PDB file of C-alpha atoms in Angstrom:
ATOM      1  CA  UNK A   1      -6.968  11.990  -9.885  1.00 38.00           C
ATOM      2  CA  UNK A   2      -4.143  12.046  -7.337  1.00 40.00           C
ATOM      3  CA  UNK A   3      -0.545  12.680  -8.162  1.00 40.00           C
ATOM      4  CA  UNK A   4       2.402  11.622  -6.049  1.00 44.00           C
ATOM      5  CA  UNK A   5       5.140  14.194  -5.795  1.00 41.00           C
ATOM      6  CA  UNK A   6       8.399  12.684  -4.650  1.00 42.00           C
ATOM      7  CA  UNK A   7      10.702  15.329  -3.242  1.00 39.00           C
ATOM      8  CA  UNK A   8      14.298  14.269  -3.599  1.00 37.00           C
ATOM      9  CA  UNK A   9      17.487  15.710  -2.192  1.00 36.00           C
ATOM     10  CA  UNK A  10      19.973  17.614  -4.324  1.00 34.00           C
ATOM     11  CA  UNK A  11      22.073  14.437  -4.593  1.00 39.00           C
ATOM     12  CA  UNK A  12      19.341  12.785  -6.670  1.00 39.00           C
ATOM     13  CA  UNK A  13      17.635  15.544  -8.624  1.00 42.00           C
ATOM     14  CA  UNK A  14      17.212  19.299  -8.688  1.00 39.00           C
ATOM     15  CA  UNK A  15      13.461  19.147  -9.398  1.00 42.00           C
ATOM     16  CA  UNK A  16      10.685  17.108  -7.746  1.00 40.00           C
ATOM     17  CA  UNK A  17       9.565  14.072  -9.751  1.00 40.00           C
ATOM     18  CA  UNK A  18       5.817  13.788 -10.470  1.00 41.00           C
ATOM     19  CA  UNK A  19       4.167  10.425 -11.096  1.00 41.00           C
ATOM     20  CA  UNK A  20       0.598   9.770 -12.240  1.00 46.00           C
ATOM     21  CA  UNK A  21      -0.651   6.815 -10.212  1.00 47.00           C
ATOM     22  CA  UNK A  22      -3.732   5.840 -12.224  1.00 51.00           C
ATOM     23  CA  UNK A  23      -6.173   7.893 -10.168  1.00 66.00           C
ATOM     24  CA  UNK A  24      -4.585   6.868  -6.869  1.00 78.00           C
ATOM     25  CA  UNK A  25      -5.674   8.371  -3.554  1.00 88.00           C
ATOM     26  CA  UNK A  26      -4.370   8.352   0.032  1.00 92.00           C
ATOM     27  CA  UNK A  27      -0.828   7.127  -0.621  1.00 95.00           C
ATOM     28  CA  UNK A  28       1.334   5.554   2.071  1.00 96.00           C
ATOM     29  CA  UNK A  29       5.059   5.105   1.456  1.00 96.00           C
ATOM     30  CA  UNK A  30       7.828   3.075   3.129  1.00 96.00           C
ATOM     31  CA  UNK A  31      11.466   2.406   2.249  1.00 95.00           C
ATOM     32  CA  UNK A  32      13.406  -0.773   2.924  1.00 93.00           C
ATOM     33  CA  UNK A  33      17.055  -1.119   3.968  1.00 91.00           C
ATOM     34  CA  UNK A  34      18.142  -1.521   0.322  1.00 93.00           C
ATOM     35  CA  UNK A  35      16.596   1.799  -0.738  1.00 93.00           C
ATOM     36  CA  UNK A  36      13.526   0.375  -2.505  1.00 96.00           C
ATOM     37  CA  UNK A  37      10.354   2.452  -2.123  1.00 97.00           C
ATOM     38  CA  UNK A  38       7.065   0.652  -1.424  1.00 97.00           C
ATOM     39  CA  UNK A  39       3.864   2.559  -2.153  1.00 97.00           C
ATOM     40  CA  UNK A  40       0.260   1.603  -1.396  1.00 97.00           C
ATOM     41  CA  UNK A  41      -2.782   3.657  -2.321  1.00 96.00           C
ATOM     42  CA  UNK A  42      -6.532   3.539  -2.929  1.00 95.00           C
ATOM     43  CA  UNK A  43      -7.582   3.129  -6.545  1.00 93.00           C
ATOM     44  CA  UNK A  44     -10.150   1.611  -8.882  1.00 91.00           C
ATOM     45  CA  UNK A  45      -9.752  -1.549 -10.949  1.00 85.00           C
ATOM     46  CA  UNK A  46     -11.098  -1.191 -14.483  1.00 84.00           C
ATOM     47  CA  UNK A  47     -14.896  -1.379 -14.412  1.00 85.00           C
ATOM     48  CA  UNK A  48     -15.094  -1.339 -10.602  1.00 86.00           C
ATOM     49  CA  UNK A  49     -17.112   1.178  -8.607  1.00 88.00           C
ATOM     50  CA  UNK A  50     -15.419   0.421  -5.281  1.00 91.00           C
ATOM     51  CA  UNK A  51     -11.882   1.267  -4.236  1.00 94.00           C
ATOM     52  CA  UNK A  52      -9.202  -1.370  -3.764  1.00 95.00           C
ATOM     53  CA  UNK A  53      -5.665  -1.161  -2.406  1.00 97.00           C
ATOM     54  CA  UNK A  54      -2.850  -1.057  -4.959  1.00 96.00           C
ATOM     55  CA  UNK A  55       0.899  -1.587  -4.568  1.00 97.00           C
ATOM     56  CA  UNK A  56       3.755  -0.165  -6.627  1.00 96.00           C
ATOM     57  CA  UNK A  57       7.527  -0.311  -6.114  1.00 97.00           C
ATOM     58  CA  UNK A  58      10.438   1.874  -7.152  1.00 97.00           C
ATOM     59  CA  UNK A  59      14.030   0.652  -7.219  1.00 95.00           C
ATOM     60  CA  UNK A  60      15.534   3.992  -8.322  1.00 94.00           C
ATOM     61  CA  UNK A  61      14.511   6.588  -5.697  1.00 90.00           C
ATOM     62  CA  UNK A  62      11.100   7.158  -7.293  1.00 92.00           C
ATOM     63  CA  UNK A  63      12.153   7.847 -10.887  1.00 93.00           C
ATOM     64  CA  UNK A  64      10.212   4.831 -12.169  1.00 94.00           C
ATOM     65  CA  UNK A  65       7.453   2.741 -10.577  1.00 94.00           C
ATOM     66  CA  UNK A  66       6.211  -0.774 -11.235  1.00 95.00           C
ATOM     67  CA  UNK A  67       2.731  -1.177 -12.705  1.00 93.00           C
ATOM     68  CA  UNK A  68       0.256  -0.784  -9.815  1.00 94.00           C
ATOM     69  CA  UNK A  69      -1.127  -4.135  -8.624  1.00 95.00           C
ATOM     70  CA  UNK A  70      -4.407  -4.715  -6.772  1.00 95.00           C
ATOM     71  CA  UNK A  71      -3.424  -6.399  -3.498  1.00 97.00           C
ATOM     72  CA  UNK A  72      -6.697  -6.182  -1.528  1.00 96.00           C
ATOM     73  CA  UNK A  73      -8.913  -8.360  -3.756  1.00 89.00           C
ATOM     74  CA  UNK A  74     -11.969  -8.039  -1.479  1.00 93.00           C
ATOM     75  CA  UNK A  75     -15.601  -7.426  -2.453  1.00 93.00           C
ATOM     76  CA  UNK A  76     -15.930  -4.414  -0.128  1.00 94.00           C
ATOM     77  CA  UNK A  77     -14.647  -0.868  -0.282  1.00 95.00           C
ATOM     78  CA  UNK A  78     -10.963  -0.883   0.659  1.00 96.00           C
ATOM     79  CA  UNK A  79      -9.562   2.397   2.013  1.00 96.00           C
ATOM     80  CA  UNK A  80      -7.007   4.043   4.322  1.00 97.00           C
ATOM     81  CA  UNK A  81      -3.960   1.900   3.389  1.00 98.00           C
ATOM     82  CA  UNK A  82      -0.774   1.878   5.456  1.00 98.00           C
ATOM     83  CA  UNK A  83       2.510   0.100   4.728  1.00 98.00           C
ATOM     84  CA  UNK A  84       5.533  -0.985   6.771  1.00 97.00           C
ATOM     85  CA  UNK A  85       8.651  -2.923   5.797  1.00 97.00           C
ATOM     86  CA  UNK A  86      10.261  -5.522   8.045  1.00 96.00           C
ATOM     87  CA  UNK A  87      14.019  -5.622   8.646  1.00 93.00           C
ATOM     88  CA  UNK A  88      14.272  -8.756   6.450  1.00 92.00           C
ATOM     89  CA  UNK A  89      12.319  -7.052   3.625  1.00 93.00           C
ATOM     90  CA  UNK A  90       8.796  -8.399   4.228  1.00 95.00           C
ATOM     91  CA  UNK A  91       6.172  -5.839   3.179  1.00 97.00           C
ATOM     92  CA  UNK A  92       3.120  -5.489   5.440  1.00 97.00           C
ATOM     93  CA  UNK A  93      -0.051  -3.632   4.433  1.00 98.00           C
ATOM     94  CA  UNK A  94      -3.222  -2.918   6.421  1.00 98.00           C
ATOM     95  CA  UNK A  95      -6.401  -1.052   5.438  1.00 97.00           C
ATOM     96  CA  UNK A  96     -10.049  -0.478   6.360  1.00 96.00           C
ATOM     97  CA  UNK A  97     -12.511  -2.657   4.414  1.00 96.00           C
ATOM     98  CA  UNK A  98     -16.312  -2.935   4.261  1.00 95.00           C
ATOM     99  CA  UNK A  99     -16.471  -6.580   3.138  1.00 93.00           C
ATOM    100  CA  UNK A 100     -18.055  -7.535   6.470  1.00 86.00           C
ATOM    101  CA  UNK A 101     -20.616  -4.707   6.286  1.00 86.00           C
ATOM    102  CA  UNK A 102     -20.989  -1.154   4.993  1.00 84.00           C
ATOM    103  CA  UNK A 103     -21.604   0.349   8.438  1.00 87.00           C
ATOM    104  CA  UNK A 104     -18.999  -1.702  10.293  1.00 88.00           C
ATOM    105  CA  UNK A 105     -15.719  -1.837   8.364  1.00 94.00           C
ATOM    106  CA  UNK A 106     -12.909  -4.008   9.693  1.00 96.00           C
ATOM    107  CA  UNK A 107      -9.128  -3.808   9.370  1.00 97.00           C
ATOM    108  CA  UNK A 108      -7.630  -6.167   6.788  1.00 97.00           C
ATOM    109  CA  UNK A 109      -4.011  -7.231   6.322  1.00 97.00           C
ATOM    110  CA  UNK A 110      -1.801  -8.752   3.622  1.00 97.00           C
ATOM    111  CA  UNK A 111       1.930  -9.474   3.433  1.00 97.00           C
ATOM    112  CA  UNK A 112       4.556 -10.035   0.750  1.00 97.00           C
ATOM    113  CA  UNK A 113       7.718 -11.973   1.570  1.00 96.00           C
ATOM    114  CA  UNK A 114       9.248 -11.595  -1.912  1.00 96.00           C
ATOM    115  CA  UNK A 115       9.539  -7.864  -2.531  1.00 93.00           C
ATOM    116  CA  UNK A 116       5.938  -7.356  -3.678  1.00 95.00           C
ATOM    117  CA  UNK A 117       5.823 -10.076  -6.355  1.00 95.00           C
ATOM    118  CA  UNK A 118       3.218 -12.175  -4.527  1.00 97.00           C
ATOM    119  CA  UNK A 119       0.861 -11.358  -1.651  1.00 97.00           C
ATOM    120  CA  UNK A 120      -0.909 -13.427   0.986  1.00 97.00           C
ATOM    121  CA  UNK A 121      -4.700 -13.610   0.876  1.00 96.00           C
ATOM    122  CA  UNK A 122      -6.221 -10.602   2.645  1.00 95.00           C
ATOM    123  CA  UNK A 123      -7.387 -11.445   6.172  1.00 95.00           C
ATOM    124  CA  UNK A 124      -9.703  -9.600   8.559  1.00 95.00           C
ATOM    125  CA  UNK A 125      -7.520  -8.896  11.603  1.00 95.00           C
ATOM    126  CA  UNK A 126     -10.009  -6.861  13.653  1.00 93.00           C
ATOM    127  CA  UNK A 127     -13.245  -8.900  13.305  1.00 87.00           C
ATOM    128  CA  UNK A 128     -15.208  -6.542  15.525  1.00 85.00           C
ATOM    129  CA  UNK A 129     -18.983  -6.019  15.516  1.00 85.00           C
ATOM    130  CA  UNK A 130     -18.444  -2.252  15.508  1.00 86.00           C
ATOM    131  CA  UNK A 131     -16.625   0.129  13.219  1.00 90.00           C
ATOM    132  CA  UNK A 132     -12.845  -0.210  12.796  1.00 92.00           C
ATOM    133  CA  UNK A 133     -10.995   2.591  11.015  1.00 90.00           C
ATOM    134  CA  UNK A 134      -7.706   4.448  10.638  1.00 93.00           C
ATOM    135  CA  UNK A 135      -5.315   1.485  10.706  1.00 95.00           C
ATOM    136  CA  UNK A 136      -1.689   1.893  11.704  1.00 94.00           C
ATOM    137  CA  UNK A 137       1.139  -0.602  11.286  1.00 94.00           C
ATOM    138  CA  UNK A 138       4.741  -0.874  12.440  1.00 93.00           C
ATOM    139  CA  UNK A 139       7.439  -3.523  12.441  1.00 92.00           C
ATOM    140  CA  UNK A 140       9.909  -4.313  15.202  1.00 91.00           C
ATOM    141  CA  UNK A 141      13.655  -5.016  14.935  1.00 91.00           C
ATOM    142  CA  UNK A 142      12.855  -8.741  15.211  1.00 92.00           C
ATOM    143  CA  UNK A 143      10.452  -8.508  12.193  1.00 88.00           C
ATOM    144  CA  UNK A 144       7.418  -8.586  14.500  1.00 91.00           C
ATOM    145  CA  UNK A 145       4.321  -6.852  13.123  1.00 91.00           C
ATOM    146  CA  UNK A 146       2.383  -4.412  15.309  1.00 89.00           C
TER     147      UNK A 146
END
């Protein structure tokens, strides 16, 4: 079981806040211009034996988090999540996924335009015959996704 430790400055709290993320692993965190924290991590849905990518949001500097939501929804093993937030608030997530084959994972992508309430269907953005791994994602000042 993984635990996220959010270290805050003296202005927020004197002690670090610890949050149990339902057996989450490999967290990736981004903040938007309004101070909301957006967290993605690997985890297991109830009864599943393969990892999926989950999303949770905090609107109070990490004191409380929304219930984690499965945003990958693929049949393969989803791992190595990364998150970036666009200037206009769009949330972009990429990860490695074995839905196209155990030995040749691809990079998948999903996006939320409404603060994490709804997510686009996961798409395979690499579609390579070989192995794709260790995704990275960034957004530009014009909301472009890289």
